[in-house]
Short mmCIF file of C-alpha atoms and ligand atoms in Angstrom, two decimals:
data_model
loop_
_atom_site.label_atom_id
_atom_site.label_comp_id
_atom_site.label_asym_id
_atom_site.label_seq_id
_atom_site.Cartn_x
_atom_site.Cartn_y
_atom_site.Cartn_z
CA UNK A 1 -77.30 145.09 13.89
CA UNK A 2 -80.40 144.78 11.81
CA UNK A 3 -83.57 142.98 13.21
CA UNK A 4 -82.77 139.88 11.21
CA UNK A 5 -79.15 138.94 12.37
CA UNK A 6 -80.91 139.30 15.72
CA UNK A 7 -83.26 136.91 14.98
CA UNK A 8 -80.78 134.29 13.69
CA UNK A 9 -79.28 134.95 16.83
CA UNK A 10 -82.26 133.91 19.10
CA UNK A 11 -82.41 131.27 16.60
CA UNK A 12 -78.62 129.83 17.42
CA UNK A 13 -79.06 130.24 21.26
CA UNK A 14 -82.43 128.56 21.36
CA UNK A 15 -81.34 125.44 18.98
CA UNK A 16 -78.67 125.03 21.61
CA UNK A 17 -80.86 124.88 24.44
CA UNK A 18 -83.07 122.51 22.42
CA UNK A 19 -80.03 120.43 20.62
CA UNK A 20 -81.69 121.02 17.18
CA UNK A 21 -79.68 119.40 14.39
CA UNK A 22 -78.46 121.49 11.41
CA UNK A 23 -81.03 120.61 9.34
CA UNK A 24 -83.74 122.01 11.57
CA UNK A 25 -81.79 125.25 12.24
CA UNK A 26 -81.90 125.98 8.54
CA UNK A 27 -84.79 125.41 8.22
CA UNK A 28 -86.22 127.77 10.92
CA UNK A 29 -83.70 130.53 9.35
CA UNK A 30 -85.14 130.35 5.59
CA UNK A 31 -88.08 132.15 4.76
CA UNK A 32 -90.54 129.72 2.31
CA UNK A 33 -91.29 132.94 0.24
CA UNK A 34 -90.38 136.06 -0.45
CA UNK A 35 -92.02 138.61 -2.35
CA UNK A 36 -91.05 142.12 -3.14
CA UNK A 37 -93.15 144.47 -5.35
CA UNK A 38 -92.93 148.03 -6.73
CA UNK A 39 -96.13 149.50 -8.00
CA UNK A 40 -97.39 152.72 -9.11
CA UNK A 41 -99.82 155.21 -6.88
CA UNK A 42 -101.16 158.09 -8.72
CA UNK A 43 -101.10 161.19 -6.30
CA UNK A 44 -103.22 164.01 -5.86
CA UNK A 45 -101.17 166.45 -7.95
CA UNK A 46 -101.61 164.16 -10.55
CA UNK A 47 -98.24 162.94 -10.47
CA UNK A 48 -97.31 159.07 -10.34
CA UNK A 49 -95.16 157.92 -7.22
CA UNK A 50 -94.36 154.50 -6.71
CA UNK A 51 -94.11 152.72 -3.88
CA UNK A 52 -91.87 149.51 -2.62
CA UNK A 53 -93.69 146.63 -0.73
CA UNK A 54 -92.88 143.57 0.77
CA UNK A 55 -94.52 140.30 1.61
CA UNK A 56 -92.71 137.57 3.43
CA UNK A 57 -94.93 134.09 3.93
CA UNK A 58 -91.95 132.34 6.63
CA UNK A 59 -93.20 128.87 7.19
CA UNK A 60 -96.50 127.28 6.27
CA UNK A 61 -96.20 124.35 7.79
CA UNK A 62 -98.82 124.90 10.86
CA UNK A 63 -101.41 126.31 8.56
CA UNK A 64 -102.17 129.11 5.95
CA UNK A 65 -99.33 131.95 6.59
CA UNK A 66 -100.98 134.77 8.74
CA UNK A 67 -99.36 138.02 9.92
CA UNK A 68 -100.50 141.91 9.20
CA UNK A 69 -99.29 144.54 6.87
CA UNK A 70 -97.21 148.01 7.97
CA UNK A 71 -97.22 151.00 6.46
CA UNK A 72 -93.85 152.82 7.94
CA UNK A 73 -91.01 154.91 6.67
CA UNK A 74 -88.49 152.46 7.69
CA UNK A 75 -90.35 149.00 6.32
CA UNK A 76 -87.59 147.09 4.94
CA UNK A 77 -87.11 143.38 3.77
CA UNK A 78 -85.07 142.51 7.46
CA UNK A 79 -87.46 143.78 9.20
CA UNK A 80 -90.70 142.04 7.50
CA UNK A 81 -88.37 139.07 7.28
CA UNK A 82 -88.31 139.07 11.39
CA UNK A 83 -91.94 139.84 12.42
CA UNK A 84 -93.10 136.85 9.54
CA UNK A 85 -90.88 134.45 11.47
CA UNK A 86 -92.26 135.92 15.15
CA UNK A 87 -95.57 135.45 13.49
CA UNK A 88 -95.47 131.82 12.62
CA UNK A 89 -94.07 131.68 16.34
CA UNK A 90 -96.47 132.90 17.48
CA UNK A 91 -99.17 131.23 16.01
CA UNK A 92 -97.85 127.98 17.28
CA UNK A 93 -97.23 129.51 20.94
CA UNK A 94 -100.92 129.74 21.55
CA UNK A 95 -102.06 126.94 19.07
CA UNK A 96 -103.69 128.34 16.15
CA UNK A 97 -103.31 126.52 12.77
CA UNK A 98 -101.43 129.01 11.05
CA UNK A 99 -98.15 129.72 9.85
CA UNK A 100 -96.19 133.24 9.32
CA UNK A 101 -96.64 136.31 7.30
CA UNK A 102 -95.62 139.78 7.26
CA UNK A 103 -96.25 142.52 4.48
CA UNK A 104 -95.28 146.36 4.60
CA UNK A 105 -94.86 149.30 2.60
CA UNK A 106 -91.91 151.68 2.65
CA UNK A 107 -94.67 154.56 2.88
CA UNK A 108 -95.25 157.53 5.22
CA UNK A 109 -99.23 157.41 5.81
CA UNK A 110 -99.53 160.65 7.86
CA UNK A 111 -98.62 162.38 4.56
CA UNK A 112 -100.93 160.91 2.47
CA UNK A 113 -104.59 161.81 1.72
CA UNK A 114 -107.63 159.77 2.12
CA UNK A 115 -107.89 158.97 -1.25
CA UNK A 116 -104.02 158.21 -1.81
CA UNK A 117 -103.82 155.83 0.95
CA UNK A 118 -106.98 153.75 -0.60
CA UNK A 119 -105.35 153.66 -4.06
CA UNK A 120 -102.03 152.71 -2.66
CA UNK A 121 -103.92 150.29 -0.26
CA UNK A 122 -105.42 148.73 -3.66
CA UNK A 123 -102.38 148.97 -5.87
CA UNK A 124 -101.03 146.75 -2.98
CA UNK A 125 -103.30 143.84 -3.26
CA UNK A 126 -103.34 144.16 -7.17
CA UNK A 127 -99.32 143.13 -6.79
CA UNK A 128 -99.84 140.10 -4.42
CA UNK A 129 -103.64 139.20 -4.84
CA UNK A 130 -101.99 135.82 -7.11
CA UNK A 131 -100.29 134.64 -3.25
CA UNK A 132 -102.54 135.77 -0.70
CA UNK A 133 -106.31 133.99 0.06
CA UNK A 134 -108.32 132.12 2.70
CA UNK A 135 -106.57 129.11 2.74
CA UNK A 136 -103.12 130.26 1.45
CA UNK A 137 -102.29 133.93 3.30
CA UNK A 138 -104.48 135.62 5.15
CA UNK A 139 -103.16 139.23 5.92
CA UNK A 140 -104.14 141.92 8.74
CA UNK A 141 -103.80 145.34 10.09
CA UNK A 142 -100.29 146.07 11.78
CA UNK A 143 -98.13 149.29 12.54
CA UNK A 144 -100.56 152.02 10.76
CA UNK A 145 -103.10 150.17 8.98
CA UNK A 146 -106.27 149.89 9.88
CA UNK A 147 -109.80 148.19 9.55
CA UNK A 148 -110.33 151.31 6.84
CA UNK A 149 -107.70 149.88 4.70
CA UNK A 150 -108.44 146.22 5.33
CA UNK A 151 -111.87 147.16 3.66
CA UNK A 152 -110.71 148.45 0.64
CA UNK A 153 -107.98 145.54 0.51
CA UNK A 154 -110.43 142.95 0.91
CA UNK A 155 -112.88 145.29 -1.71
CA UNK A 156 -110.00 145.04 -4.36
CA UNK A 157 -109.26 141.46 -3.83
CA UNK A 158 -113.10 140.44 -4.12
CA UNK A 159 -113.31 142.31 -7.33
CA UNK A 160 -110.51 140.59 -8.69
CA UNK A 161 -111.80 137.22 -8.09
CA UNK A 162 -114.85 137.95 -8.73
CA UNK A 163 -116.85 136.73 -5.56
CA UNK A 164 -117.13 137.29 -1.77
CA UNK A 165 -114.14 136.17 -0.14
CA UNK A 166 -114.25 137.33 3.51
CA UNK A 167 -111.64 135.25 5.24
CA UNK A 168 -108.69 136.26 2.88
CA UNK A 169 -108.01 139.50 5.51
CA UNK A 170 -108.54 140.08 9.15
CA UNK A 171 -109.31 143.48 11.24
CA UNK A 172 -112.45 144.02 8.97
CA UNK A 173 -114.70 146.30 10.47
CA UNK A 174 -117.68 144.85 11.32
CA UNK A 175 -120.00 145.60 8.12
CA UNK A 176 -117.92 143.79 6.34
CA UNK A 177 -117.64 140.34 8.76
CA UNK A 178 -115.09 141.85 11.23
CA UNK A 179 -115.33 139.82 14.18
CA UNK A 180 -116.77 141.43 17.79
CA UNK A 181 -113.48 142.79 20.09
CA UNK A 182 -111.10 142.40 17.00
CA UNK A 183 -109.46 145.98 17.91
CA UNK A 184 -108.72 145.73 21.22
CA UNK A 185 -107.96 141.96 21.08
CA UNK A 186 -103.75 142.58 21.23
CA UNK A 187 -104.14 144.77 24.42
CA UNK A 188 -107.05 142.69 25.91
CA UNK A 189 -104.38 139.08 25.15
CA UNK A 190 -101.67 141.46 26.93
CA UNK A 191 -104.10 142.13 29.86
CA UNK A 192 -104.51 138.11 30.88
CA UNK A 193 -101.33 137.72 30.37
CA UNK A 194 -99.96 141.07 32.31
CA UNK A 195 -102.28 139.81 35.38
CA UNK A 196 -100.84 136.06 35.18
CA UNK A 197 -97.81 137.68 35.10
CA UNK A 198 -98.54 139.63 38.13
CA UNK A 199 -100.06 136.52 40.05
CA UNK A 200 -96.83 134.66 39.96
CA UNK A 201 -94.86 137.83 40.86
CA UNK A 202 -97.42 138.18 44.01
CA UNK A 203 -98.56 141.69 42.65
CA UNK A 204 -101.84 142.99 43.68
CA UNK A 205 -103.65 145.19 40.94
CA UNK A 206 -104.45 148.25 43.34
CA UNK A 207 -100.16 148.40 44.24
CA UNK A 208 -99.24 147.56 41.27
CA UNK A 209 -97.94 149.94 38.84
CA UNK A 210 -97.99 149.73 35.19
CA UNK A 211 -95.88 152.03 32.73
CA UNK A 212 -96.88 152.01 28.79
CA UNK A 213 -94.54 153.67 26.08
CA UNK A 214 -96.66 153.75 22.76
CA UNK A 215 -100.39 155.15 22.68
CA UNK A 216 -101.80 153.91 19.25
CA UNK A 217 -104.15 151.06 19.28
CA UNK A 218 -102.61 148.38 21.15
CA UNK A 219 -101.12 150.78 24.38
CA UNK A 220 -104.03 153.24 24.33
CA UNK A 221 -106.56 149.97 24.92
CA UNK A 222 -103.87 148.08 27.16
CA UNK A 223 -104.02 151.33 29.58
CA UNK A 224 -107.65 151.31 29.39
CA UNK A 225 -108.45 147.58 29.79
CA UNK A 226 -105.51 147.19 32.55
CA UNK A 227 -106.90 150.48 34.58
CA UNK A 228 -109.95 148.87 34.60
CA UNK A 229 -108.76 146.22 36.03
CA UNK A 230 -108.04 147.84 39.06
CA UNK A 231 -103.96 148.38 38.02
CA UNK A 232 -102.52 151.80 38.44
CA UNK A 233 -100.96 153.60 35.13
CA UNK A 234 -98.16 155.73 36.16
CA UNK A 235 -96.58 156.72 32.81
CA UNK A 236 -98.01 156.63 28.88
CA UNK A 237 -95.59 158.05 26.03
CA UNK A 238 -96.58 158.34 22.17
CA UNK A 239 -93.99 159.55 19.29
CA UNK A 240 -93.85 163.24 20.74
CA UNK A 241 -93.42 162.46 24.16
CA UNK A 242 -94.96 161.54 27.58
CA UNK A 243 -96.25 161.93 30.72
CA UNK A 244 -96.23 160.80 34.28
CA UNK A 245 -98.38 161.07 37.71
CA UNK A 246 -97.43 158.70 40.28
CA UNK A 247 -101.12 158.94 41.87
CA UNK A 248 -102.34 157.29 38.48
CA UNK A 249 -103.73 158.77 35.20
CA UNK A 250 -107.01 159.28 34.08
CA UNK A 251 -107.01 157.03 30.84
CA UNK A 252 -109.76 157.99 29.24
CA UNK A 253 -108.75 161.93 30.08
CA UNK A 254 -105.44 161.18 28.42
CA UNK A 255 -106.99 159.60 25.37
CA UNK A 256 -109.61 162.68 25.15
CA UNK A 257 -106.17 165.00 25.31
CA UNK A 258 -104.71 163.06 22.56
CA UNK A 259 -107.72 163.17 20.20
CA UNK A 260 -107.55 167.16 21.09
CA UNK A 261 -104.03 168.02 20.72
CA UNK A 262 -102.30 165.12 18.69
CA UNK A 263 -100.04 163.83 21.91
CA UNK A 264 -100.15 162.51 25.34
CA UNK A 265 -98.02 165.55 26.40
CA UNK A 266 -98.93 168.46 28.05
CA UNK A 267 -101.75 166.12 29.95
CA UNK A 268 -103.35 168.63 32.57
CA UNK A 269 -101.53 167.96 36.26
CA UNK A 270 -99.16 165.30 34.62
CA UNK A 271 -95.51 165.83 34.42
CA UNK A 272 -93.57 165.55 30.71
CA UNK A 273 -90.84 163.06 30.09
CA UNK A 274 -89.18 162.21 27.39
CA UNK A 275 -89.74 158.24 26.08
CA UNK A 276 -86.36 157.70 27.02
CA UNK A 277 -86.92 158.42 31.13
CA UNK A 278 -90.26 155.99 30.61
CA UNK A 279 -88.16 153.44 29.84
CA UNK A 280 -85.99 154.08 33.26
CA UNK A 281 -89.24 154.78 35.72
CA UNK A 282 -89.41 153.05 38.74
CA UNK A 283 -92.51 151.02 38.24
CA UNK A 284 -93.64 147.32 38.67
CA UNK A 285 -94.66 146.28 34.80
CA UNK A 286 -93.36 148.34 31.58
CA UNK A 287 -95.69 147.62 29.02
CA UNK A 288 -93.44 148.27 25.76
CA UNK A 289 -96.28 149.09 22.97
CA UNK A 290 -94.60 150.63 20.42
CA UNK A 291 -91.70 149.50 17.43
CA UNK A 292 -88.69 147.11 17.63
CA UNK A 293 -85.54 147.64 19.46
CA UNK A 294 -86.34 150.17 22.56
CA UNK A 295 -84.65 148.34 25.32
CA UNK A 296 -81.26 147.92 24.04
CA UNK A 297 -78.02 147.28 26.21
CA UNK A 298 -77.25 151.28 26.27
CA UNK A 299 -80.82 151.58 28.87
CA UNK A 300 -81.33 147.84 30.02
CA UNK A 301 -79.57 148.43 33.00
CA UNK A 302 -81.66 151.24 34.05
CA UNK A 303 -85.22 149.49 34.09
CA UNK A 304 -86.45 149.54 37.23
CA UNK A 305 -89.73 147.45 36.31
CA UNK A 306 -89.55 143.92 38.10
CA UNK A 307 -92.37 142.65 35.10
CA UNK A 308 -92.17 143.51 31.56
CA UNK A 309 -94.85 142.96 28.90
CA UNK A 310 -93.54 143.52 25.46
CA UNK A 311 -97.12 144.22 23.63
CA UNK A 312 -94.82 145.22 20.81
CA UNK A 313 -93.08 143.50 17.99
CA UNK A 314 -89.37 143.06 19.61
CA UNK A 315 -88.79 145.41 21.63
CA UNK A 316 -85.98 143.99 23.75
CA UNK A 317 -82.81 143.44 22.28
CA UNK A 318 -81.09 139.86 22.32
CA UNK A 319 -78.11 142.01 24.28
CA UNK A 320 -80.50 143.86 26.72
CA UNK A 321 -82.54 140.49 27.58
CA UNK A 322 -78.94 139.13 28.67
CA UNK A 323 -78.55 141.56 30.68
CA UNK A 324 -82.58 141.83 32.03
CA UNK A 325 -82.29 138.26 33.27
CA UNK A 326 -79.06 139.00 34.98
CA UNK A 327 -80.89 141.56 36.94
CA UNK A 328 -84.19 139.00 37.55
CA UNK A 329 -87.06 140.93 35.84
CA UNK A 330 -89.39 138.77 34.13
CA UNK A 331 -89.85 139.20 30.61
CA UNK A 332 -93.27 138.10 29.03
CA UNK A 333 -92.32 137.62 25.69
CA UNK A 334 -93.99 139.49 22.25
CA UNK A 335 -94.91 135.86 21.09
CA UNK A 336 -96.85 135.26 23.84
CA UNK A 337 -97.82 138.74 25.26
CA UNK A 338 -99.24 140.12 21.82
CA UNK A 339 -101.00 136.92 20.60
CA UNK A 340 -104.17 138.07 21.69
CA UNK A 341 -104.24 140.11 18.06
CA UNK A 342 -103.91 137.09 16.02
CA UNK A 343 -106.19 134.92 17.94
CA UNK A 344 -108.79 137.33 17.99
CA UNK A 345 -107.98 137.28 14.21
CA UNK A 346 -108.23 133.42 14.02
CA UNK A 347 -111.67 133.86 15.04
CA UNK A 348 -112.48 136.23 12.81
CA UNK A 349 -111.10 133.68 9.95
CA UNK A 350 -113.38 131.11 11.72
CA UNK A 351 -116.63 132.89 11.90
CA UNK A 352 -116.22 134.06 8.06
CA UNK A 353 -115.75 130.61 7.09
CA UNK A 354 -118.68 129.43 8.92
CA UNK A 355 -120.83 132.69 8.13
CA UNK A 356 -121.78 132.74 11.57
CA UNK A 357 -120.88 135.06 13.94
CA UNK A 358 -120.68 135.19 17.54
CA UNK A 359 -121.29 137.61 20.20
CA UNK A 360 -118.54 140.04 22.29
CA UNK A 361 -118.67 137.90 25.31
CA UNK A 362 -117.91 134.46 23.25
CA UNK A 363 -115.15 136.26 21.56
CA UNK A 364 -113.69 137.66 25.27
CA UNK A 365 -114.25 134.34 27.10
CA UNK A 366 -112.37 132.26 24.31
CA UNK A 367 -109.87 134.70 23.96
CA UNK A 368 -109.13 135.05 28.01
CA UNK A 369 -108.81 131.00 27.97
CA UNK A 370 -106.41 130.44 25.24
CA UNK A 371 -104.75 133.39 26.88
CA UNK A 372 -103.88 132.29 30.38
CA UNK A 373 -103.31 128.61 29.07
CA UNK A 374 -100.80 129.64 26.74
CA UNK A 375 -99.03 131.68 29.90
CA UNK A 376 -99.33 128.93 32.03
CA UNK A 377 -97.66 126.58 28.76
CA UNK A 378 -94.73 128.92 28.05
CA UNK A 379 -94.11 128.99 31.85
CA UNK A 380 -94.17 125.49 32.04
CA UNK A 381 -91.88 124.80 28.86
CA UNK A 382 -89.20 127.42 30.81
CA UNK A 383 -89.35 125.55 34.04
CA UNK A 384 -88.77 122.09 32.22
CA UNK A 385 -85.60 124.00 30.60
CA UNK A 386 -84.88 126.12 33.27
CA UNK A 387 -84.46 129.33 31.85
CA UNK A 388 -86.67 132.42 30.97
CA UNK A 389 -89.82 132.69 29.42
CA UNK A 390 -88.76 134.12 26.01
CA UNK A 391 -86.76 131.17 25.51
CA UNK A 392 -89.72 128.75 27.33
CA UNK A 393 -91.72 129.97 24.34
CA UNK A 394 -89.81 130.40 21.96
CA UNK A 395 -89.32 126.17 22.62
CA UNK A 396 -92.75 125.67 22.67
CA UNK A 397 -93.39 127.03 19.29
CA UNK A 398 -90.50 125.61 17.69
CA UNK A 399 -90.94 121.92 18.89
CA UNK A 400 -94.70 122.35 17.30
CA UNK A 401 -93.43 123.41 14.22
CA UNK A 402 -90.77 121.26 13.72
CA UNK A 403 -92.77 118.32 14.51
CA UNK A 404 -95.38 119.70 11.66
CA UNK A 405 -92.49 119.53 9.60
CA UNK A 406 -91.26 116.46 10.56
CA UNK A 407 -95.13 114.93 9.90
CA UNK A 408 -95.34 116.44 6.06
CA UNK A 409 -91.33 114.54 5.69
CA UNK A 410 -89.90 118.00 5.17
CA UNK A 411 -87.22 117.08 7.51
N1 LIG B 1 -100.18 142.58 13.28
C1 LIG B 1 -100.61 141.81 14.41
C2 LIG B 1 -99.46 141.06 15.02
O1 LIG B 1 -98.31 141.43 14.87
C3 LIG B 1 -101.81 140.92 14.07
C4 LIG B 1 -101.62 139.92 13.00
C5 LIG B 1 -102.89 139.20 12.59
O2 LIG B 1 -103.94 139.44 13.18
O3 LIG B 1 -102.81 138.41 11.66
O4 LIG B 1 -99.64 140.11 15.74
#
């Protein structure tokens, strides 16, 4: 089933729960624009290739559309569809006035050179540059894009406009007004929300294990930030593979590993295992960090985690979460546990606007508020309902968009 029909299907079950009428149910499942490009790259052998891209603004009604931009072999329009809805989500889940956005490129980076992933990175925003901008669609870094690329995209948009236009993209570096703790901000958002999670569950960080599949920028910080925290990280996993000690990994040695040898694996006095036995490990939290659709119904009844904190973009499928809650382990939702990117993000948009920036402790200390207040709001909303805490926020962002709606007479 693509990623889509699953998210019409979350959709259906949480308009039930809700009573939505039919109008409101259509609305949530049409995207307010769609865009799909195809534009040439010239290559390094001289030769043209061109490339297909996507941008997909979902609903606007919150705020200027937000949401980042993957570069990925598999990028198609279902899939962009799905994270531009989960973005206007959540937006709304942890109150920032934005809508939903996605973008992506059908493109395999790793095989491109420096200089081909600029111009393709240009070509990109020379095909939407007439529907993105600070106050219309503000775009990011996502699944292999980086503050690198949202340099020379913001570069190519400023010299089509003609002026200095910082708070059209997010995940700048800093040079260029990228906002203090902007690249750890998804893991650090997961981290409150992994030790709220935790606090409820009566876990204490020094027993508490914590298993991460995925070891690019969001799990590689989450093990980091959560080690130093005091938790214990059994199990990390990239592409190639990954590796367990149940005494605890060194972090930082596993990241110094990585930068040597390309993987996790092989980590000195670790054990291998593939990414499918991470999934299984008996552990306390399982910190999904990588793509969509890894806990499916075919391995959902073998986690073994009592906490899950999907730092990814749907991990869990709608089948496998039936069958989670059956079994009692608490889901913190992608909407809520991932939100710490975007927020992070919203401040960058604020501090451009302004021209005035703050420093790395401002950015943390808002960031850890809105954080644990939106946990302690989506855990609210699913004890009112009395059900789980995907659907708790999945309420909570959908009764504040739908009553933005309802205000501008849409509905
Ligand atoms: N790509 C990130 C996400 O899925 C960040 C989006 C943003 O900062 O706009 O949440």
């Amino acid at each position: 089933m693509s990623v889509f029909e699953n998210v019409k299907e979350n959709i259906d079950y949480v308009a039930k729960t809700m009573k939505l009428d039919e109008g409101e149910v259509e609305l949530l499942k049409s995207p307010k624009r769609i865009v799909q490009v195809n534009f040439p790259v010239k290559m390094d052998n001289g030769r043209i290739r061109r490339f297909n891209g996507y941008r997909v603004q979902y609903n606007d009604a919150r705020g200027p559309t937000k949401g980042g931009i993957r570069y990925h072999p598999k990028v198609d329009l279902g899939e962009v569809k799905s994270l531009a809805f989960w973005m206007a989500l959540k937006c709304a889940v942890v109150g920032i006035p934005y809508g939903g956005a996605k973008g992506g490129i059908e493109v395999d980076p790793k095989g491109l050179s420096d200089r081909e992933l600029e111009s393709l990175s240009r070509a990109y925003v020379k095909s939407i540059h007439e529907i993105i901008g600070p106050t219309k669609d503000v775009p990011a870094p996502d699944v292999y894009t980086n503050p690198q690329i949202m340099a020379w995209m913001l570069d190519e948009y400023e010299k089509i406009r003609g002026e200095h236009s910082p708070g059209v993209i997010t995940g700048k570096p800093i040079e260029l007004g990228g906002s203090q703790g902007r690249g750890s901000a998804t893991a650090q958002g997961g981290a409150f929300v992994l030790d709220e999670a935790a606090r409820i569950q009566n876990l204490k960080p020094n027993k508490t294990s914590v298993v991460v599949q995925g070891f690019g920028n969001a799990g590689s910080y989450m093990a980091k930030i959560v080690s130093k925290m005091g938790y214990k990280i059994t199990a990390v996993s990239d592409s190639k593979g990954g590796v367990l000690d149940e005494k605890g990994l060194d972090v930082g040695k596993v990241e110094k590993h990585k930068e040597k040898t390309g993987s996790v694996k092989d980590f000195v006095g670790a054990k291998n295992i593939s990414n499918k036995e991470l999934l299984e490990l008996e552990c306390d939290v399982l910190v999904p960090a990588a793509l969509e659709n890894q806990i499916t119904k075919d391995n959902a009844n073998k986690v073994e985690a009592e906490v899950i904190v999907e730092l990814a973009n749907g991990p869990t499928t709608p089948d496998a979460d039936k069958i989670l809650d059956k079994k009692g382990v608490m889901v913190v939702p992608d909407i809520l546990a991932n939100a710490g990117g975007v927020t992070v993000s919203y401040f960058e948009w604020v501090q451009n606007l302004y021209g005035y920036y703050w420093p790395a402790k401002e950015v943390h200390d808002k960031l850890e508020k809105i954080m644990r207040k939106a946990f302690g709001e989506v855990y609210s909303k699913s004890d009112e309902y009395k059900t789980n805490l995907r659907t708790g926020a999945w309420i909570l962002a959908i009764e504040k968009i739908i009553n933005a709606e309802r205000a501008r007479g849409n509905i």
